[in-house]
């Protein structure tokens, strides 16, 4: 028998449907319920308020109070989708039918051209399914993007059908969202297997399954519900304008400034044809907003004004509309000269995209502030120069040469077809003189680019777009006086011989070719080390030529040289070629490994060794060929022994060890140690150590290396010691503990779950004194506050999180906490940090009834500031 509460709810539902027919929603007051059920007013009011608390009803603030069905009940996720009553009406109807199918949701098949909104539509489907309680609100999300795994067929097969074809993806997950995107990249055999799985699938796991492909795919999966999304370019003009307005509102919200756009520009965006639909439009609006945002900072404006110059030169504004479209556009624009977007928009369903764009504007603002303080940085100037060079190379069809190539006759002959010889000669002399005066070398891209630039200005009447203001021109002139004097003299020389007068802006543009960045982004280099004469150099030469670069080097080990000579030569070579990011050595056999390990110990240069025993294989094959007559016997015998040779060559009798790091050797380091020892099956020794004193750490690690083979460090940041590989703490916790051994063995892992959820799950089992539910109440706010103050990366966030939890656990257990001797100078330097940490951690102290001491605060500050 129905309860009074159930009767009230059904009554209000019926009243709502009746009001809907009349185009109104009057709701129900308490007196009406009293009369309907013949109960006391206080009882009726109590039952109505219970339904409000359960989010089934909403009540007004007027008198008398009226009760309505809640917005969540009356509306659904599809209601706010642009085109829900027009271009997407049929797609939404099919999606609802599939999700609400009796017995469980049917698989959903989306067929759409890239850029039609497949990702967005899938997210709305998932939200609707959660709202309808078809899947749990916290259902996990498992996506296989066949496009990204196209070049990894084995991994793709394992993702789809399980390792050794034992458990497919639908069997692996329960109460989850399972998505297979871009399945047009699968072959017919894989499609057949998926069709078979879906035919047998009874949805006992309560999953929501979504598959997507492109319309041109002929090998489609057999699913009754097939949703076709319309092309963005074919959607009605009204929908396009609404989408554009929403995108600008989002940019206004993320940038923190109103955005003003002329009506003609908004209409031009709506009329434009986009090769990748939503993706192209979104990119266009984001880049235009970012460009205008920088200009607003430069001009100290409170709003962002977007003009035609913020869009690419290829953008067409004046596309002709037919009469019907013209009338619709006039009606939609409604005589407005401009649109003003103030950021009045609900949170986007794509949180990752929202956070990215918020960070974009924050980064732009920070970079601008840095440039305002320093004038214009050399790095910025170099980017401007090379953008100009690349543009000129593309315009002229001139092939850009690698920096190591000389200005040989062939190259200059190619250049002289485009640039007059007198410009080439003058530019060459100018750079030679500048090289001596400034004591630096100019790479050949600068030479070619400068020749092309001068030719385009003098002979073609073109110039680069002005990138810097008058104030910054003055700043550059003051910051680089030598470069300015050289360039001014060069401009006078060009005027004398070529009769062209350069204005001040053009002289600054020439000067910018001379400015060298303070730091350049370096990369690891490759070193071939082989026995014999010339083998390594030939491999290096071929590698450099095919890559059109110069980042591989060679060492040929003469057979008559002693090991001491080889060591001395290799050590000098390593010091010479290292560019700061380490060296990957490819060697053939012998004592190279021991020599390089010795160099690692002495220089601390990161060196990674790859053994490819080609010489050893050649020796073995040759030996067997001299003693056998059957070619296949030799062939198969050698192949069967290849793995053995590799294993013997890399064998190490020392036991493997992993070192976990934090600033005290306790806290996060111990948590990591316990985690690895609990879930890893590799039987590595795990040691927790302190990173606070680098010299002590280095000495301890050096002692341990005599006994153990140190496989890796794990922590918040890389100590860069002895070339030992580093594994981020984020990498450990963002993946399942089932994948821990892969991570420790440096095998790629496909991550698909929340880092902090995994840490909380682990803490639920491991923490003895610290309630995890209290951590969930306090730590998110702590991390947000710390991130706001210190702009932490993910490793630092997880590192400080696990470290604080370690401190709490030790404090609650009664275990003595480490006392660090902090001198007066350090305390004074960290005074403001301590004050901030005390404020941020106060809720944690109150919640757990404990106090963070100065040693605790110092170690936390050390992680935050990378001390």
JSON list of C-alpha atoms in Angstrom, two decimals, residues 366-512:
[
{"chain": "A", "resi": 366, "resn": "UNK", "atom": "CA", "xyz": [52.15, 35.84, -16.47]},
{"chain": "A", "resi": 367, "resn": "UNK", "atom": "CA", "xyz": [54.22, 35.88, -19.66]},
{"chain": "A", "resi": 368, "resn": "UNK", "atom": "CA", "xyz": [53.06, 39.39, -20.46]},
{"chain": "A", "resi": 369, "resn": "UNK", "atom": "CA", "xyz": [53.97, 40.62, -16.99]},
{"chain": "A", "resi": 370, "resn": "UNK", "atom": "CA", "xyz": [57.43, 39.09, -17.37]},
{"chain": "A", "resi": 371, "resn": "UNK", "atom": "CA", "xyz": [57.90, 40.78, -20.75]},
{"chain": "A", "resi": 372, "resn": "UNK", "atom": "CA", "xyz": [56.67, 44.09, -19.35]},
{"chain": "A", "resi": 373, "resn": "UNK", "atom": "CA", "xyz": [59.31, 43.95, -16.63]},
{"chain": "A", "resi": 374, "resn": "UNK", "atom": "CA", "xyz": [62.18, 42.80, -18.83]},
{"chain": "A", "resi": 375, "resn": "UNK", "atom": "CA", "xyz": [61.35, 44.63, -22.04]},
{"chain": "A", "resi": 376, "resn": "UNK", "atom": "CA", "xyz": [61.27, 41.90, -24.65]},
{"chain": "A", "resi": 377, "resn": "UNK", "atom": "CA", "xyz": [63.09, 38.67, -23.78]},
{"chain": "A", "resi": 378, "resn": "UNK", "atom": "CA", "xyz": [65.65, 37.15, -26.17]},
{"chain": "A", "resi": 379, "resn": "UNK", "atom": "CA", "xyz": [63.54, 33.99, -26.30]},
{"chain": "A", "resi": 380, "resn": "UNK", "atom": "CA", "xyz": [60.52, 35.97, -27.49]},
{"chain": "A", "resi": 381, "resn": "UNK", "atom": "CA", "xyz": [62.64, 37.79, -30.04]},
{"chain": "A", "resi": 382, "resn": "UNK", "atom": "CA", "xyz": [64.07, 34.51, -31.34]},
{"chain": "A", "resi": 383, "resn": "UNK", "atom": "CA", "xyz": [60.56, 33.12, -31.76]},
{"chain": "A", "resi": 384, "resn": "UNK", "atom": "CA", "xyz": [59.58, 36.23, -33.72]},
{"chain": "A", "resi": 385, "resn": "UNK", "atom": "CA", "xyz": [62.66, 35.90, -35.92]},
{"chain": "A", "resi": 386, "resn": "UNK", "atom": "CA", "xyz": [62.19, 32.21, -36.63]},
{"chain": "A", "resi": 387, "resn": "UNK", "atom": "CA", "xyz": [58.49, 32.68, -37.31]},
{"chain": "A", "resi": 388, "resn": "UNK", "atom": "CA", "xyz": [59.53, 35.25, -39.90]},
{"chain": "A", "resi": 389, "resn": "UNK", "atom": "CA", "xyz": [62.21, 32.94, -41.31]},
{"chain": "A", "resi": 390, "resn": "UNK", "atom": "CA", "xyz": [59.83, 30.00, -41.59]},
{"chain": "A", "resi": 391, "resn": "UNK", "atom": "CA", "xyz": [57.26, 32.19, -43.32]},
{"chain": "A", "resi": 392, "resn": "UNK", "atom": "CA", "xyz": [59.83, 33.40, -45.84]},
{"chain": "A", "resi": 393, "resn": "UNK", "atom": "CA", "xyz": [61.12, 29.89, -46.48]},
{"chain": "A", "resi": 394, "resn": "UNK", "atom": "CA", "xyz": [57.57, 28.72, -47.13]},
{"chain": "A", "resi": 395, "resn": "UNK", "atom": "CA", "xyz": [56.77, 31.66, -49.39]},
{"chain": "A", "resi": 396, "resn": "UNK", "atom": "CA", "xyz": [59.85, 31.19, -51.56]},
{"chain": "A", "resi": 397, "resn": "UNK", "atom": "CA", "xyz": [59.75, 27.38, -51.50]},
{"chain": "A", "resi": 398, "resn": "UNK", "atom": "CA", "xyz": [63.32, 27.54, -50.20]},
{"chain": "A", "resi": 399, "resn": "UNK", "atom": "CA", "xyz": [64.45, 24.36, -48.45]},
{"chain": "A", "resi": 400, "resn": "UNK", "atom": "CA", "xyz": [65.65, 25.08, -44.93]},
{"chain": "A", "resi": 401, "resn": "UNK", "atom": "CA", "xyz": [69.09, 23.61, -44.25]},
{"chain": "A", "resi": 402, "resn": "UNK", "atom": "CA", "xyz": [70.24, 21.99, -41.04]},
{"chain": "A", "resi": 403, "resn": "UNK", "atom": "CA", "xyz": [72.34, 24.30, -38.88]},
{"chain": "A", "resi": 404, "resn": "UNK", "atom": "CA", "xyz": [75.44, 22.15, -39.26]},
{"chain": "A", "resi": 405, "resn": "UNK", "atom": "CA", "xyz": [75.50, 22.40, -43.05]},
{"chain": "A", "resi": 406, "resn": "UNK", "atom": "CA", "xyz": [78.11, 24.83, -44.43]},
{"chain": "A", "resi": 407, "resn": "UNK", "atom": "CA", "xyz": [77.30, 27.65, -46.80]},
{"chain": "A", "resi": 408, "resn": "UNK", "atom": "CA", "xyz": [78.52, 25.56, -49.68]},
{"chain": "A", "resi": 409, "resn": "UNK", "atom": "CA", "xyz": [78.43, 26.51, -53.35]},
{"chain": "A", "resi": 410, "resn": "UNK", "atom": "CA", "xyz": [75.36, 24.37, -54.03]},
{"chain": "A", "resi": 411, "resn": "UNK", "atom": "CA", "xyz": [73.38, 26.04, -51.26]},
{"chain": "A", "resi": 412, "resn": "UNK", "atom": "CA", "xyz": [74.43, 29.58, -52.22]},
{"chain": "A", "resi": 413, "resn": "UNK", "atom": "CA", "xyz": [73.61, 28.84, -55.85]},
{"chain": "A", "resi": 414, "resn": "UNK", "atom": "CA", "xyz": [70.12, 27.80, -54.77]},
{"chain": "A", "resi": 415, "resn": "UNK", "atom": "CA", "xyz": [69.77, 30.96, -52.67]},
{"chain": "A", "resi": 416, "resn": "UNK", "atom": "CA", "xyz": [71.04, 33.19, -55.51]},
{"chain": "A", "resi": 417, "resn": "UNK", "atom": "CA", "xyz": [68.09, 32.11, -57.66]},
{"chain": "A", "resi": 418, "resn": "UNK", "atom": "CA", "xyz": [65.89, 34.03, -55.23]},
{"chain": "A", "resi": 419, "resn": "UNK", "atom": "CA", "xyz": [68.11, 36.70, -53.67]},
{"chain": "A", "resi": 420, "resn": "UNK", "atom": "CA", "xyz": [70.45, 39.02, -55.66]},
{"chain": "A", "resi": 421, "resn": "UNK", "atom": "CA", "xyz": [74.15, 38.32, -55.17]},
{"chain": "A", "resi": 422, "resn": "UNK", "atom": "CA", "xyz": [74.87, 41.79, -53.75]},
{"chain": "A", "resi": 423, "resn": "UNK", "atom": "CA", "xyz": [72.42, 41.18, -50.86]},
{"chain": "A", "resi": 424, "resn": "UNK", "atom": "CA", "xyz": [74.00, 37.77, -50.18]},
{"chain": "A", "resi": 425, "resn": "UNK", "atom": "CA", "xyz": [77.51, 39.29, -50.10]},
{"chain": "A", "resi": 426, "resn": "UNK", "atom": "CA", "xyz": [76.56, 42.22, -47.86]},
{"chain": "A", "resi": 427, "resn": "UNK", "atom": "CA", "xyz": [74.66, 39.97, -45.45]},
{"chain": "A", "resi": 428, "resn": "UNK", "atom": "CA", "xyz": [77.52, 37.47, -45.24]},
{"chain": "A", "resi": 429, "resn": "UNK", "atom": "CA", "xyz": [80.02, 40.24, -44.40]},
{"chain": "A", "resi": 430, "resn": "UNK", "atom": "CA", "xyz": [77.62, 41.72, -41.85]},
{"chain": "A", "resi": 431, "resn": "UNK", "atom": "CA", "xyz": [77.19, 38.42, -39.99]},
{"chain": "A", "resi": 432, "resn": "UNK", "atom": "CA", "xyz": [80.94, 37.73, -40.09]},
{"chain": "A", "resi": 433, "resn": "UNK", "atom": "CA", "xyz": [81.61, 41.14, -38.54]},
{"chain": "A", "resi": 434, "resn": "UNK", "atom": "CA", "xyz": [78.80, 40.68, -35.98]},
{"chain": "A", "resi": 435, "resn": "UNK", "atom": "CA", "xyz": [80.16, 37.26, -35.06]},
{"chain": "A", "resi": 436, "resn": "UNK", "atom": "CA", "xyz": [83.55, 38.77, -34.16]},
{"chain": "A", "resi": 437, "resn": "UNK", "atom": "CA", "xyz": [82.13, 41.80, -32.33]},
{"chain": "A", "resi": 438, "resn": "UNK", "atom": "CA", "xyz": [79.57, 39.82, -30.32]},
{"chain": "A", "resi": 439, "resn": "UNK", "atom": "CA", "xyz": [81.75, 36.74, -29.86]},
{"chain": "A", "resi": 440, "resn": "UNK", "atom": "CA", "xyz": [79.10, 34.27, -30.99]},
{"chain": "A", "resi": 441, "resn": "UNK", "atom": "CA", "xyz": [78.30, 32.14, -34.01]},
{"chain": "A", "resi": 442, "resn": "UNK", "atom": "CA", "xyz": [75.18, 32.56, -36.11]},
{"chain": "A", "resi": 443, "resn": "UNK", "atom": "CA", "xyz": [73.56, 29.42, -37.46]},
{"chain": "A", "resi": 444, "resn": "UNK", "atom": "CA", "xyz": [72.85, 29.17, -41.15]},
{"chain": "A", "resi": 445, "resn": "UNK", "atom": "CA", "xyz": [69.10, 29.54, -40.78]},
{"chain": "A", "resi": 446, "resn": "UNK", "atom": "CA", "xyz": [69.80, 33.08, -39.55]},
{"chain": "A", "resi": 447, "resn": "UNK", "atom": "CA", "xyz": [71.96, 33.77, -42.64]},
{"chain": "A", "resi": 448, "resn": "UNK", "atom": "CA", "xyz": [69.41, 32.43, -45.12]},
{"chain": "A", "resi": 449, "resn": "UNK", "atom": "CA", "xyz": [66.47, 34.01, -43.28]},
{"chain": "A", "resi": 450, "resn": "UNK", "atom": "CA", "xyz": [68.17, 37.43, -43.10]},
{"chain": "A", "resi": 451, "resn": "UNK", "atom": "CA", "xyz": [68.97, 37.31, -46.84]},
{"chain": "A", "resi": 452, "resn": "UNK", "atom": "CA", "xyz": [65.36, 36.48, -47.66]},
{"chain": "A", "resi": 453, "resn": "UNK", "atom": "CA", "xyz": [64.05, 39.12, -45.25]},
{"chain": "A", "resi": 454, "resn": "UNK", "atom": "CA", "xyz": [66.17, 41.93, -46.72]},
{"chain": "A", "resi": 455, "resn": "UNK", "atom": "CA", "xyz": [65.24, 40.91, -50.25]},
{"chain": "A", "resi": 456, "resn": "UNK", "atom": "CA", "xyz": [61.52, 40.88, -49.39]},
{"chain": "A", "resi": 457, "resn": "UNK", "atom": "CA", "xyz": [61.74, 44.38, -47.87]},
{"chain": "A", "resi": 458, "resn": "UNK", "atom": "CA", "xyz": [63.92, 46.02, -50.56]},
{"chain": "A", "resi": 459, "resn": "UNK", "atom": "CA", "xyz": [62.90, 44.30, -53.79]},
{"chain": "A", "resi": 460, "resn": "UNK", "atom": "CA", "xyz": [59.40, 43.03, -53.07]},
{"chain": "A", "resi": 461, "resn": "UNK", "atom": "CA", "xyz": [58.11, 45.93, -50.97]},
{"chain": "A", "resi": 462, "resn": "UNK", "atom": "CA", "xyz": [56.96, 43.69, -48.11]},
{"chain": "A", "resi": 463, "resn": "UNK", "atom": "CA", "xyz": [57.75, 43.80, -44.42]},
{"chain": "A", "resi": 464, "resn": "UNK", "atom": "CA", "xyz": [57.12, 41.67, -41.38]},
{"chain": "A", "resi": 465, "resn": "UNK", "atom": "CA", "xyz": [54.05, 42.44, -39.29]},
{"chain": "A", "resi": 466, "resn": "UNK", "atom": "CA", "xyz": [54.90, 44.82, -36.41]},
{"chain": "A", "resi": 467, "resn": "UNK", "atom": "CA", "xyz": [55.28, 42.65, -33.32]},
{"chain": "A", "resi": 468, "resn": "UNK", "atom": "CA", "xyz": [56.47, 45.21, -30.77]},
{"chain": "A", "resi": 469, "resn": "UNK", "atom": "CA", "xyz": [55.35, 48.61, -29.50]},
{"chain": "A", "resi": 470, "resn": "UNK", "atom": "CA", "xyz": [57.37, 51.85, -29.62]},
{"chain": "A", "resi": 471, "resn": "UNK", "atom": "CA", "xyz": [58.18, 51.55, -25.91]},
{"chain": "A", "resi": 472, "resn": "UNK", "atom": "CA", "xyz": [59.59, 48.08, -26.43]},
{"chain": "A", "resi": 473, "resn": "UNK", "atom": "CA", "xyz": [61.63, 49.28, -29.40]},
{"chain": "A", "resi": 474, "resn": "UNK", "atom": "CA", "xyz": [63.29, 51.78, -27.06]},
{"chain": "A", "resi": 475, "resn": "UNK", "atom": "CA", "xyz": [63.81, 49.02, -24.49]},
{"chain": "A", "resi": 476, "resn": "UNK", "atom": "CA", "xyz": [65.47, 46.73, -27.04]},
{"chain": "A", "resi": 477, "resn": "UNK", "atom": "CA", "xyz": [67.74, 49.55, -28.22]},
{"chain": "A", "resi": 478, "resn": "UNK", "atom": "CA", "xyz": [68.83, 50.20, -24.62]},
{"chain": "A", "resi": 479, "resn": "UNK", "atom": "CA", "xyz": [69.25, 46.52, -23.74]},
{"chain": "A", "resi": 480, "resn": "UNK", "atom": "CA", "xyz": [71.28, 45.56, -26.83]},
{"chain": "A", "resi": 481, "resn": "UNK", "atom": "CA", "xyz": [73.47, 48.61, -27.65]},
{"chain": "A", "resi": 482, "resn": "UNK", "atom": "CA", "xyz": [76.20, 46.62, -29.46]},
{"chain": "A", "resi": 483, "resn": "UNK", "atom": "CA", "xyz": [73.68, 44.84, -31.64]},
{"chain": "A", "resi": 484, "resn": "UNK", "atom": "CA", "xyz": [71.92, 48.13, -32.36]},
{"chain": "A", "resi": 485, "resn": "UNK", "atom": "CA", "xyz": [75.14, 49.90, -33.42]},
{"chain": "A", "resi": 486, "resn": "UNK", "atom": "CA", "xyz": [76.07, 47.00, -35.73]},
{"chain": "A", "resi": 487, "resn": "UNK", "atom": "CA", "xyz": [72.60, 46.89, -37.28]},
{"chain": "A", "resi": 488, "resn": "UNK", "atom": "CA", "xyz": [72.38, 50.67, -37.70]},
{"chain": "A", "resi": 489, "resn": "UNK", "atom": "CA", "xyz": [75.71, 50.64, -39.55]},
{"chain": "A", "resi": 490, "resn": "UNK", "atom": "CA", "xyz": [74.52, 47.73, -41.70]},
{"chain": "A", "resi": 491, "resn": "UNK", "atom": "CA", "xyz": [71.30, 49.61, -42.58]},
{"chain": "A", "resi": 492, "resn": "UNK", "atom": "CA", "xyz": [73.43, 52.60, -43.64]},
{"chain": "A", "resi": 493, "resn": "UNK", "atom": "CA", "xyz": [75.54, 50.28, -45.80]},
{"chain": "A", "resi": 494, "resn": "UNK", "atom": "CA", "xyz": [72.43, 48.82, -47.44]},
{"chain": "A", "resi": 495, "resn": "UNK", "atom": "CA", "xyz": [71.23, 52.37, -48.12]},
{"chain": "A", "resi": 496, "resn": "UNK", "atom": "CA", "xyz": [74.59, 53.27, -49.66]},
{"chain": "A", "resi": 497, "resn": "UNK", "atom": "CA", "xyz": [74.83, 50.25, -52.00]},
{"chain": "A", "resi": 498, "resn": "UNK", "atom": "CA", "xyz": [71.16, 49.39, -52.59]},
{"chain": "A", "resi": 499, "resn": "UNK", "atom": "CA", "xyz": [69.57, 52.84, -52.18]},
{"chain": "A", "resi": 500, "resn": "UNK", "atom": "CA", "xyz": [66.96, 51.76, -49.67]},
{"chain": "A", "resi": 501, "resn": "UNK", "atom": "CA", "xyz": [66.40, 53.68, -46.44]},
{"chain": "A", "resi": 502, "resn": "UNK", "atom": "CA", "xyz": [65.37, 51.56, -43.43]},
{"chain": "A", "resi": 503, "resn": "UNK", "atom": "CA", "xyz": [63.13, 53.23, -40.84]},
{"chain": "A", "resi": 504, "resn": "UNK", "atom": "CA", "xyz": [63.56, 52.62, -37.11]},
{"chain": "A", "resi": 505, "resn": "UNK", "atom": "CA", "xyz": [61.11, 49.72, -36.93]},
{"chain": "A", "resi": 506, "resn": "UNK", "atom": "CA", "xyz": [62.81, 48.00, -39.88]},
{"chain": "A", "resi": 507, "resn": "UNK", "atom": "CA", "xyz": [66.24, 48.44, -38.24]},
{"chain": "A", "resi": 508, "resn": "UNK", "atom": "CA", "xyz": [64.89, 46.80, -35.07]},
{"chain": "A", "resi": 509, "resn": "UNK", "atom": "CA", "xyz": [63.57, 43.93, -37.19]},
{"chain": "A", "resi": 510, "resn": "UNK", "atom": "CA", "xyz": [67.09, 43.44, -38.57]},
{"chain": "A", "resi": 511, "resn": "UNK", "atom": "CA", "xyz": [68.57, 43.68, -35.06]},
{"chain": "A", "resi": 512, "resn": "UNK", "atom": "CA", "xyz": [66.31, 40.90, -33.84]}
]
